[in-house]
mmCIF file of C-alpha atoms in Angstrom:
data_model
loop_
_atom_site.group_PDB
_atom_site.id
_atom_site.type_symbol
_atom_site.label_atom_id
_atom_site.label_comp_id
_atom_site.label_asym_id
_atom_site.label_seq_id
_atom_site.Cartn_x
_atom_site.Cartn_y
_atom_site.Cartn_z
ATOM 1 C CA MET A 168 92.377 114.026 13.244
ATOM 2 C CA ILE A 169 94.882 115.359 15.588
ATOM 3 C CA ILE A 170 96.209 113.707 18.280
ATOM 4 C CA PRO A 171 98.654 116.109 20.975
ATOM 5 C CA ASP A 172 101.274 114.335 22.236
ATOM 6 C CA ALA A 173 101.577 115.220 26.448
ATOM 7 C CA ASN A 174 104.582 117.359 25.552
ATOM 8 C CA LEU A 175 102.570 119.393 23.740
ATOM 9 C CA LEU A 176 99.860 120.004 26.455
ATOM 10 C CA ILE A 177 102.451 120.875 28.951
ATOM 11 C CA TYR A 178 103.800 123.534 27.038
ATOM 12 C CA ALA A 179 100.801 125.195 26.832
ATOM 13 C CA HIS A 180 99.826 125.070 30.790
ATOM 14 C CA ASP A 181 103.243 125.115 31.589
ATOM 15 C CA GLU A 182 103.824 129.103 31.699
ATOM 16 C CA ARG A 183 107.369 128.749 33.075
ATOM 17 C CA SER A 184 108.323 126.204 29.686
ATOM 18 C CA VAL A 185 110.759 128.062 27.101
ATOM 19 C CA PHE A 186 106.972 127.183 24.690
ATOM 20 C CA HIS A 187 104.584 128.174 26.560
ATOM 21 C CA ARG A 188 103.565 131.276 24.063
ATOM 22 C CA LYS A 189 103.546 129.144 21.508
ATOM 23 C CA ALA A 190 101.818 125.688 22.538
ATOM 24 C CA HIS A 191 99.172 127.447 24.415
ATOM 25 C CA ALA A 192 98.660 129.766 21.291
ATOM 26 C CA TRP A 193 98.472 126.517 18.972
ATOM 27 C CA TRP A 194 96.775 124.729 21.539
ATOM 28 C CA LYS A 195 94.259 127.569 21.886
ATOM 29 C CA SER A 196 93.334 127.170 18.239
ATOM 30 C CA THR A 197 92.905 123.846 17.954
ATOM 31 C CA LEU A 198 90.506 123.424 20.600
ATOM 32 C CA GLY A 199 88.564 127.041 18.893
ATOM 33 C CA GLY A 200 88.585 124.976 15.546
ATOM 34 C CA THR A 201 86.481 122.153 14.217
ATOM 35 C CA GLU A 202 89.617 119.253 13.109
ATOM 36 C CA PRO A 203 88.799 116.088 15.136
ATOM 37 C CA ILE A 204 90.951 115.587 17.867
ATOM 38 C CA GLY A 205 91.743 113.180 19.457
ATOM 39 C CA ILE A 206 93.095 112.171 23.542
ATOM 40 C CA PRO A 207 94.426 109.148 24.420
ATOM 41 C CA TRP A 208 94.679 108.063 27.858
ATOM 42 C CA VAL A 209 97.507 107.473 28.462
ATOM 43 C CA VAL A 210 98.231 111.333 26.970
ATOM 44 C CA ILE A 211 95.745 112.654 30.038
ATOM 45 C CA LEU A 212 97.738 109.983 32.419
ATOM 46 C CA ALA A 213 101.364 111.199 30.924
ATOM 47 C CA PHE A 214 99.834 115.434 31.398
ATOM 48 C CA THR A 215 98.373 114.629 35.302
ATOM 49 C CA ARG A 216 101.793 112.451 36.468
ATOM 50 C CA LEU A 217 103.925 115.221 35.256
ATOM 51 C CA MET A 218 101.704 118.359 36.419
ATOM 52 C CA THR A 219 100.708 117.420 39.692
ATOM 53 C CA HIS A 220 103.867 116.335 40.289
ATOM 54 C CA PRO A 221 105.792 119.092 43.455
ATOM 55 C CA GLN A 222 109.527 117.352 42.450
ATOM 56 C CA ILE A 223 109.345 117.878 38.433
ATOM 57 C CA CYS A 224 106.969 121.473 38.325
ATOM 58 C CA GLU A 225 107.416 124.258 41.097
ATOM 59 C CA ASN A 226 103.970 125.113 41.593
ATOM 60 C CA PRO A 227 101.953 121.479 40.367
ATOM 61 C CA LEU A 228 98.465 121.792 39.892
ATOM 62 C CA GLY A 229 95.589 120.438 42.054
ATOM 63 C CA ILE A 230 93.951 117.171 41.256
ATOM 64 C CA LYS A 231 91.033 119.911 41.344
ATOM 65 C CA GLU A 232 92.180 122.238 38.615
ATOM 66 C CA THR A 233 93.766 119.526 36.358
ATOM 67 C CA ARG A 234 90.838 117.593 36.040
ATOM 68 C CA GLY A 235 88.736 120.633 35.374
ATOM 69 C CA ILE A 236 91.668 121.370 33.106
ATOM 70 C CA VAL A 237 91.375 118.003 30.709
ATOM 71 C CA LEU A 238 87.264 117.764 31.362
ATOM 72 C CA HIS A 239 87.279 121.464 30.142
ATOM 73 C CA TRP A 240 89.393 120.033 26.502
ATOM 74 C CA LEU A 241 86.999 117.336 27.015
ATOM 75 C CA SER A 242 83.469 119.374 26.428
ATOM 76 C CA PHE A 243 84.345 120.781 22.903
ATOM 77 C CA PRO A 244 82.119 118.835 20.440
ATOM 78 C CA HIS A 245 85.001 117.669 18.049
ATOM 79 C CA VAL A 246 87.135 116.558 21.035
ATOM 80 C CA ARG A 247 86.558 113.024 21.817
ATOM 81 C CA LEU A 248 88.547 110.492 24.271
ATOM 82 C CA LEU A 249 90.118 107.643 22.055
ATOM 83 C CA GLN A 250 90.048 104.148 23.161
ATOM 84 C CA VAL A 251 91.957 101.498 21.676
ATOM 85 C CA SER A 252 90.837 98.056 19.608
ATOM 86 C CA ASP A 253 90.770 94.518 20.712
ATOM 87 C CA HIS A 254 93.576 93.413 18.327
ATOM 88 C CA ALA A 255 96.138 97.135 20.302
ATOM 89 C CA VAL A 256 98.581 94.548 21.822
ATOM 90 C CA SER A 257 99.628 92.679 19.407
ATOM 91 C CA ARG A 258 99.791 96.371 16.578
ATOM 92 C CA PHE A 259 101.894 98.003 19.957
ATOM 93 C CA PHE A 260 104.516 95.106 20.347
ATOM 94 C CA ASP A 261 104.537 95.282 16.585
ATOM 95 C CA LEU A 262 105.771 98.582 16.758
ATOM 96 C CA LEU A 263 108.012 98.141 19.390
ATOM 97 C CA ASP A 264 110.107 95.844 17.489
ATOM 98 C CA GLN A 265 109.947 98.231 14.523
ATOM 99 C CA ALA A 266 111.427 100.622 16.847
ATOM 100 C CA GLY A 267 113.998 98.590 17.869
ATOM 101 C CA SER A 268 113.259 99.186 21.373
ATOM 102 C CA GLY A 269 110.685 99.256 24.907
ATOM 103 C CA GLY A 270 111.070 101.159 27.864
ATOM 104 C CA ASN A 271 110.125 104.751 27.535
ATOM 105 C CA LEU A 272 109.345 104.640 23.091
ATOM 106 C CA SER A 273 106.231 102.393 24.701
ATOM 107 C CA THR A 274 104.256 105.389 25.776
ATOM 108 C CA ASP A 275 104.688 106.567 22.344
ATOM 109 C CA ALA A 276 103.744 103.466 20.544
ATOM 110 C CA LEU A 277 100.631 103.349 22.332
ATOM 111 C CA ILE A 278 100.553 107.530 20.658
ATOM 112 C CA ALA A 279 101.025 105.665 17.653
ATOM 113 C CA LEU A 280 98.982 103.216 17.590
ATOM 114 C CA HIS A 281 96.148 105.338 17.668
ATOM 115 C CA ALA A 282 97.702 107.373 14.987
ATOM 116 C CA LEU A 283 97.864 104.979 12.786
ATOM 117 C CA GLU A 284 93.868 103.127 14.059
ATOM 118 C CA GLN A 285 92.753 106.410 13.889
ATOM 119 C CA SER A 286 94.485 107.734 10.631
ATOM 120 C CA ALA A 287 95.545 110.565 12.831
ATOM 121 C CA THR A 288 98.374 112.859 12.867
ATOM 122 C CA VAL A 289 100.355 112.722 16.444
ATOM 123 C CA TYR A 290 100.990 116.681 17.207
ATOM 124 C CA SER A 291 104.226 116.704 19.337
ATOM 125 C CA SER A 292 107.882 117.439 19.307
ATOM 126 C CA ASP A 293 108.889 114.285 19.847
ATOM 127 C CA LEU A 294 110.916 113.236 17.235
ATOM 128 C CA ASP A 295 110.558 109.779 18.411
ATOM 129 C CA PHE A 296 107.371 109.090 16.866
ATOM 130 C CA GLY A 297 109.391 109.016 13.510
ATOM 131 C CA ARG A 298 111.392 105.622 14.398
ATOM 132 C CA PHE A 299 106.613 104.675 14.123
ATOM 133 C CA ALA A 300 106.464 103.368 10.169
ATOM 134 C CA GLY A 301 103.279 105.203 8.888
ATOM 135 C CA VAL A 302 102.651 108.190 12.030
ATOM 136 C CA ARG A 303 102.722 110.728 10.344
ATOM 137 C CA ARG A 304 103.874 114.001 12.806
ATOM 138 C CA VAL A 305 103.716 118.041 13.062
ATOM 139 C CA ASP A 306 105.311 119.780 15.057
ATOM 140 C CA PRO A 307 103.368 123.107 15.679
ATOM 141 C CA LEU A 308 106.080 124.335 18.007
ATOM 142 C CA GLN A 309 108.835 124.712 14.527
ATOM 143 C CA LYS A 310 108.835 127.568 12.452
ATOM 144 C CA GLY A 311 106.425 127.260 9.230
ATOM 145 C CA THR A 312 103.874 124.719 11.104
#
C-alpha cells in the first residue's frame, strides 16, 4: 500500500511549485495504477489547510474545489481513507519517544503509525520519516525512483 504525504499531493496540485510536474505525473500515474493507496485523515487535513490558506497560496483553492479534488481521489476503487486502530494513541506516543521530539514531527508520527499498521510505504520528500524505525519511505521526486 502507498500512503502519500501531504507534501507530494500539494506539489501535484500547486502549479507554481518547482516540484509540480514530477509530483503531478507521479500522482496521476499512482491514481491510474492498481496498487492500493491509503490516505490518512491527517493528510487530507494538511492538504486542505495549506491549499486553501490565502497567506500560503497565491491562488488558494476554494472549499468546493478542494472537496472535489479529495472526493476524486477517494472515488478510485483502490484508494481508501485510513483510520487508526484502537491502540493508536499509545503507539503514536511511542513513535514520538523514539524520534526524540514532538512538535512538527507529530503529524509525521501519525502518518508513520498508519504505515506501520498497514505494512505500507510512505511516499514523501520529507526525510523525517527516517526517524521512525520500521517505516519505509520512497521519494518519487528523486531520480531513479
